[in-house]
């Protein structure tokens, strides 16, 4: 991948946290939605409908589906063994571990891959890394505005008004989307987006198996970061008897010294992956005759009808804008 995405003025890249989106689509669309042969396609249709709405609303000029090549990278687990442990169904020594996925969702994932490919939406992953790391790299190396579509607040760490990077937060559903900017992060958490990874490290996150610092919740974490700026400053203050930390706060930081040594590496997304992606990949353009035939056959095979129609219309409309 080149060092920048060479976006022209007025262009905007949209990065999809794809797995997060198709999981939410699976739970948001009834599993009674099936293909002609009875196979469930609720996640497929829900994802395509979500993409159609996002493209129509936000008019990106590039669209990339970011992928979990490894949803629980060994290097993160080596640092924090509890990382995502509760979502593991089977440990695989050679990795990646098997994630708990609903039985009716698993067979839909290959169909999702087939649909995205047919539509010309590149699927980008990196061996040994999560989609978050792919998103972090693409957002960091972009030379133009970026919209990150996710329900994962960990990606708030990438928000940057100066560079036009914002999160389209789908945590409350596609009908209640929230645009997360620097101001939203500061209003909600009392910190800057640049401090979010350190904030998450201190607070912890049970959904990711991150213990955090015992006795330090969101309010205390924000207060400490406002005073000491980052974890490095906070740890230094804990070692300085003259700092303004209370005895209790100092003890909590000291007790978590080993955790704080490794957790930032786990929590912070990668920003420098070597991705196999050209500057032209993901640019929205109309479907040629061959692609249109492939999409039509796919829609008929899986009963995707109106969902495919909507996403094709959205993609071609954005390409013509």
Coordinates of C-alpha atoms in Angstrom, one line a residue:
X1 CA 0.0 0.0 0.0
X2 CA 1.2 3.5 -0.7
X3 CA 2.0 5.9 2.2
X4 CA -1.1 7.9 1.4
X5 CA -4.4 7.2 -0.3
X6 CA -4.0 10.3 -2.6
X7 CA -7.6 11.3 -2.3
X8 CA -8.7 14.2 -4.4
X9 CA -10.4 17.3 -2.9
X10 CA -14.0 16.5 -2.0
X11 CA -13.4 12.7 -1.7
X12 CA -14.1 10.6 1.4
X13 CA -13.2 7.1 2.3
X14 CA -15.6 4.9 4.2
X15 CA -14.2 2.0 6.2
X16 CA -16.5 -0.8 7.3
X17 CA -15.9 -2.7 10.5
X18 CA -17.5 -5.6 8.6
X19 CA -17.8 -8.3 11.3
X20 CA -19.3 -5.9 13.8
X21 CA -21.8 -4.9 11.1
X22 CA -22.9 -8.4 10.0
X23 CA -23.2 -9.5 13.6
X24 CA -25.6 -6.6 14.3
X25 CA -27.4 -7.3 11.0
X26 CA -27.9 -11.0 12.1
X27 CA -29.5 -10.0 15.3
X28 CA -31.4 -7.1 13.8
X29 CA -33.1 -8.9 10.9
X30 CA -35.3 -11.9 11.7
X31 CA -33.8 -15.3 10.8
X32 CA -37.0 -16.1 9.0
X33 CA -35.5 -14.2 6.0
X34 CA -34.2 -17.1 3.9
X35 CA -32.9 -17.9 0.5
X36 CA -35.1 -20.0 -1.9
X37 CA -33.5 -23.2 -0.7
X38 CA -34.3 -22.2 3.0
X39 CA -30.8 -21.1 4.0
X40 CA -30.8 -18.1 6.3
X41 CA -29.7 -14.8 4.7
X42 CA -30.8 -12.3 7.3
X43 CA -27.3 -11.2 8.0
X44 CA -26.5 -10.9 4.3
X45 CA -29.5 -8.8 3.6
X46 CA -29.2 -6.7 6.7
X47 CA -25.5 -5.9 5.9
X48 CA -26.4 -5.0 2.3
X49 CA -29.2 -2.7 3.4
X50 CA -26.9 -1.0 5.9
X51 CA -24.3 -0.4 3.3
X52 CA -27.0 1.0 0.9
X53 CA -28.2 3.4 3.6
X54 CA -24.7 4.5 4.6
X55 CA -23.5 5.1 1.1
X56 CA -26.7 7.0 0.2
X57 CA -26.5 9.2 3.4
X58 CA -22.7 9.9 3.5
X59 CA -21.7 9.7 -0.1
X60 CA -18.2 8.2 0.1
X61 CA -16.0 8.0 -2.9
X62 CA -14.1 5.0 -1.6
X63 CA -15.6 2.1 0.3
X64 CA -13.5 -0.7 1.9
X65 CA -14.7 -3.7 3.9
X66 CA -12.2 -4.2 6.7
X67 CA -11.8 -7.8 7.9
X68 CA -10.7 -9.8 10.9
X69 CA -8.1 -12.1 9.5
X70 CA -7.5 -12.9 13.2
X71 CA -10.2 -11.8 15.6
X72 CA -8.0 -12.6 18.7
X73 CA -4.3 -12.2 17.7
X74 CA -1.8 -14.3 19.6
X75 CA 0.4 -11.3 20.3
X76 CA -2.4 -9.6 22.1
X77 CA -3.3 -12.7 24.1
X78 CA 0.4 -13.2 25.0
X79 CA 0.3 -9.8 26.7
X80 CA -3.2 -10.1 28.3
X81 CA -4.3 -13.8 28.4
X82 CA -7.9 -12.8 29.3
X83 CA -8.2 -10.9 26.0
X84 CA -11.6 -12.0 24.4
X85 CA -11.4 -15.3 26.3
X86 CA -15.1 -15.4 26.9
X87 CA -15.8 -15.5 23.1
X88 CA -13.5 -18.5 22.4
X89 CA -15.2 -21.8 21.4
X90 CA -12.0 -23.6 20.5
X91 CA -8.4 -22.8 21.2
X92 CA -6.2 -23.5 18.1
X93 CA -2.5 -23.7 18.9
X94 CA -1.6 -22.6 15.4
X95 CA -4.3 -19.9 15.5
X96 CA -6.6 -18.2 15.0
X97 CA -8.8 -19.4 17.7
X98 CA -12.4 -20.3 16.9
X99 CA -14.9 -17.5 17.9
X100 CA -18.4 -18.2 19.1
X101 CA -20.6 -17.5 16.2
X102 CA -24.3 -18.3 16.0
X103 CA -25.0 -21.5 14.0
X104 CA -27.3 -19.6 11.6
X105 CA -24.7 -16.9 11.0
X106 CA -21.6 -19.0 10.2
X107 CA -22.8 -20.2 6.8
X108 CA -23.7 -16.7 5.8
X109 CA -20.2 -15.3 6.1
X110 CA -19.0 -16.9 2.8
X111 CA -22.1 -15.4 1.1
X112 CA -21.2 -12.0 2.5
X113 CA -17.7 -12.4 1.0
X114 CA -19.2 -13.4 -2.3
X115 CA -21.6 -10.4 -2.3
X116 CA -19.0 -7.8 -1.4
X117 CA -16.7 -9.2 -4.0
X118 CA -19.4 -9.2 -6.7
X119 CA -20.2 -5.6 -5.9
X120 CA -16.6 -4.5 -6.2
X121 CA -16.1 -3.7 -2.5
X122 CA -12.6 -4.7 -1.6
X123 CA -12.2 -6.9 1.5
X124 CA -9.0 -6.0 3.3
X125 CA -7.5 -7.9 6.2
X126 CA -4.0 -8.6 7.5
X127 CA -2.6 -11.8 8.8
X128 CA -2.4 -11.8 12.6
X129 CA -4.4 -8.6 13.0
X130 CA -8.0 -7.5 13.6
X131 CA -10.2 -5.3 11.4
X132 CA -9.6 -2.5 14.0
X133 CA -5.9 -2.6 13.0
X134 CA -6.7 -2.4 9.3
X135 CA -9.1 0.5 10.0
X136 CA -6.4 2.2 12.1
X137 CA -3.9 1.9 9.3
X138 CA -6.1 3.0 6.5
X139 CA -7.5 6.0 8.6
X140 CA -4.0 7.1 9.6
X141 CA -2.5 6.9 6.1
X142 CA -5.4 8.5 4.4
X143 CA -4.8 12.0 3.0
X144 CA -8.5 12.9 3.0
X145 CA -11.6 12.6 5.3
X146 CA -12.5 9.2 6.6
X147 CA -15.8 7.8 7.9
X148 CA -15.3 4.7 10.2
X149 CA -18.5 2.6 10.4
X150 CA -18.6 0.6 13.7
X151 CA -20.5 -0.2 16.8
X152 CA -17.1 -0.6 18.7
X153 CA -16.2 2.4 20.9
X154 CA -12.5 1.3 20.9
X155 CA -12.3 3.0 17.5
X156 CA -13.1 6.4 19.1
X157 CA -9.3 6.6 19.5
X158 CA -9.0 7.3 15.8
X159 CA -11.4 10.3 15.8
X160 CA -9.6 13.5 14.6
X161 CA -11.5 16.6 13.6
X162 CA -8.4 18.2 12.1
X163 CA -8.0 15.3 9.7
X164 CA -11.7 14.8 9.1
X165 CA -11.8 11.3 10.7
X166 CA -15.0 10.6 12.4
X167 CA -16.9 7.4 13.6
X168 CA -20.3 6.6 12.3
X169 CA -21.5 4.8 15.4
X170 CA -24.1 2.1 14.8
X171 CA -24.3 0.8 18.4
X172 CA -27.9 2.0 18.7
X173 CA -29.0 0.7 15.3
X174 CA -29.1 1.9 11.7
X175 CA -32.1 4.1 12.5
X176 CA -30.3 5.9 15.3
X177 CA -26.8 6.5 14.0
X178 CA -24.5 8.8 15.9
X179 CA -21.6 10.8 14.3
X180 CA -18.7 10.8 16.7
X181 CA -16.4 13.7 16.6
X182 CA -13.8 15.2 19.0
X183 CA -16.6 17.2 20.6
X184 CA -18.7 14.1 21.2
X185 CA -15.8 12.2 22.8
X186 CA -15.0 15.1 25.1
X187 CA -18.6 15.7 26.1
X188 CA -19.3 12.1 26.8
X189 CA -16.1 11.1 28.5
X190 CA -14.3 14.3 29.6
X191 CA -11.2 13.5 27.6
X192 CA -9.9 14.0 24.1
X193 CA -10.1 11.3 21.4
X194 CA -6.3 11.1 21.5
X195 CA -6.6 10.1 25.2
X196 CA -9.3 7.5 24.5
X197 CA -7.0 4.4 24.3
X198 CA -5.3 5.3 27.6
X199 CA -8.8 6.0 29.1
X200 CA -10.0 2.5 27.9
X201 CA -6.9 0.9 29.4
X202 CA -7.5 2.4 32.8
X203 CA -11.3 1.8 32.8
X204 CA -11.1 -1.7 31.3
X205 CA -13.6 -3.4 29.1
X206 CA -15.3 -6.7 30.1
X207 CA -16.5 -7.2 26.5
X208 CA -12.9 -7.6 25.4
X209 CA -11.6 -9.2 28.6
X210 CA -9.6 -6.2 29.6
X211 CA -9.5 -6.0 33.4
X212 CA -8.5 -2.3 33.7
X213 CA -7.1 -0.9 36.9
X214 CA -9.0 -2.1 39.9
X215 CA -10.9 0.7 41.6
X216 CA -10.6 3.2 38.7
X217 CA -13.8 3.7 36.8
X218 CA -14.6 6.1 34.0
X219 CA -14.9 9.3 36.0
X220 CA -11.6 8.7 37.9
X221 CA -9.8 7.7 34.7
X222 CA -10.9 10.9 32.9
X223 CA -9.9 13.0 35.9
X224 CA -6.5 11.5 36.0
X225 CA -5.9 11.9 32.3
X226 CA -7.0 15.5 32.4
X227 CA -4.3 16.1 35.0
X228 CA -1.5 13.9 33.8
X229 CA -2.3 13.8 30.0
X230 CA -1.5 10.2 29.3
X231 CA -0.5 6.9 31.0
X232 CA 3.1 7.7 30.9
X233 CA 2.5 10.8 32.9
X234 CA 0.2 9.0 35.3
X235 CA 2.7 6.2 36.0
X236 CA 5.5 8.8 36.5
X237 CA 3.3 10.6 38.9
X238 CA 2.6 7.4 40.9
X239 CA 6.4 7.0 41.3
X240 CA 6.8 10.6 42.4
X241 CA 6.1 11.2 46.1
X242 CA 5.5 14.9 45.5
X243 CA 2.8 14.4 42.9
X244 CA -0.8 15.3 43.7
X245 CA -2.1 11.7 43.5
X246 CA -3.8 10.5 46.6
X247 CA -2.4 7.6 48.6
X248 CA -5.3 5.4 47.4
X249 CA -4.8 6.4 43.7
X250 CA -1.0 5.8 44.0
X251 CA -1.6 2.3 45.4
X252 CA -4.1 1.4 42.7
X253 CA -1.6 2.5 39.9
X254 CA 1.3 0.7 41.6
X255 CA -0.8 -2.5 42.0
X256 CA -1.6 -2.5 38.3
X257 CA 2.0 -1.8 37.2
X258 CA 2.4 -5.1 35.2
X259 CA -1.0 -4.6 33.5
X260 CA -0.2 -1.0 32.6
X261 CA 3.1 -2.0 31.1
X262 CA 1.4 -4.2 28.4
X263 CA -2.2 -3.1 28.1
X264 CA -1.6 0.0 25.9
X265 CA -0.1 -2.2 23.2
X266 CA -3.2 -4.4 23.3
X267 CA -5.7 -1.5 23.4
X268 CA -4.2 0.8 20.8
X269 CA -5.0 -0.2 17.2
X270 CA -2.1 -0.7 14.8
X271 CA -1.6 2.2 12.4
X272 CA 1.3 1.0 10.2
X273 CA 0.3 -2.4 8.7
X274 CA 1.6 -3.2 5.2
X275 CA -1.6 -3.7 3.4
X276 CA -2.0 -5.0 -0.1
X277 CA -4.1 -2.1 -1.4
X278 CA -3.8 0.2 -4.3
X279 CA -4.9 3.8 -4.4
X280 CA -7.6 2.9 -6.8
X281 CA -9.1 0.1 -4.8
X282 CA -12.5 0.8 -3.4
X283 CA -13.2 3.8 -5.6
X284 CA -16.9 3.7 -6.3
X285 CA -17.8 3.2 -10.0
X286 CA -20.6 1.8 -11.9
X287 CA -20.9 -2.0 -12.5
X288 CA -19.9 -3.2 -15.9
X289 CA -22.0 -5.8 -17.7
X290 CA -20.1 -8.8 -16.4
X291 CA -20.3 -7.5 -12.8
X292 CA -24.0 -6.8 -13.2
X293 CA -24.6 -10.3 -14.4
X294 CA -22.7 -11.8 -11.5
X295 CA -24.6 -9.7 -9.0
X296 CA -27.9 -10.6 -10.6
X297 CA -27.1 -14.3 -10.4
X298 CA -26.0 -14.0 -6.8
X299 CA -29.2 -12.2 -5.9
X300 CA -31.3 -14.9 -7.6
X301 CA -29.4 -17.7 -6.0
X302 CA -29.7 -16.3 -2.4
X303 CA -33.0 -14.5 -2.7
X304 CA -31.3 -11.1 -2.0
X305 CA -33.6 -9.2 -4.5
X306 CA -34.4 -5.8 -3.1
X307 CA -31.3 -5.6 -0.9
X308 CA -29.1 -6.0 -3.9
X309 CA -31.1 -3.5 -5.9
X310 CA -30.8 -0.9 -3.1
X311 CA -27.0 -1.4 -2.6
X312 CA -26.3 -1.3 -6.4
X313 CA -28.4 1.9 -6.7
X314 CA -26.6 3.5 -3.8
X315 CA -23.1 2.6 -5.1
X316 CA -23.8 3.8 -8.6
X317 CA -25.5 6.9 -7.3
X318 CA -22.4 7.8 -5.2
X319 CA -20.1 7.0 -8.1
X320 CA -22.0 9.4 -10.4
X321 CA -22.0 12.2 -7.8

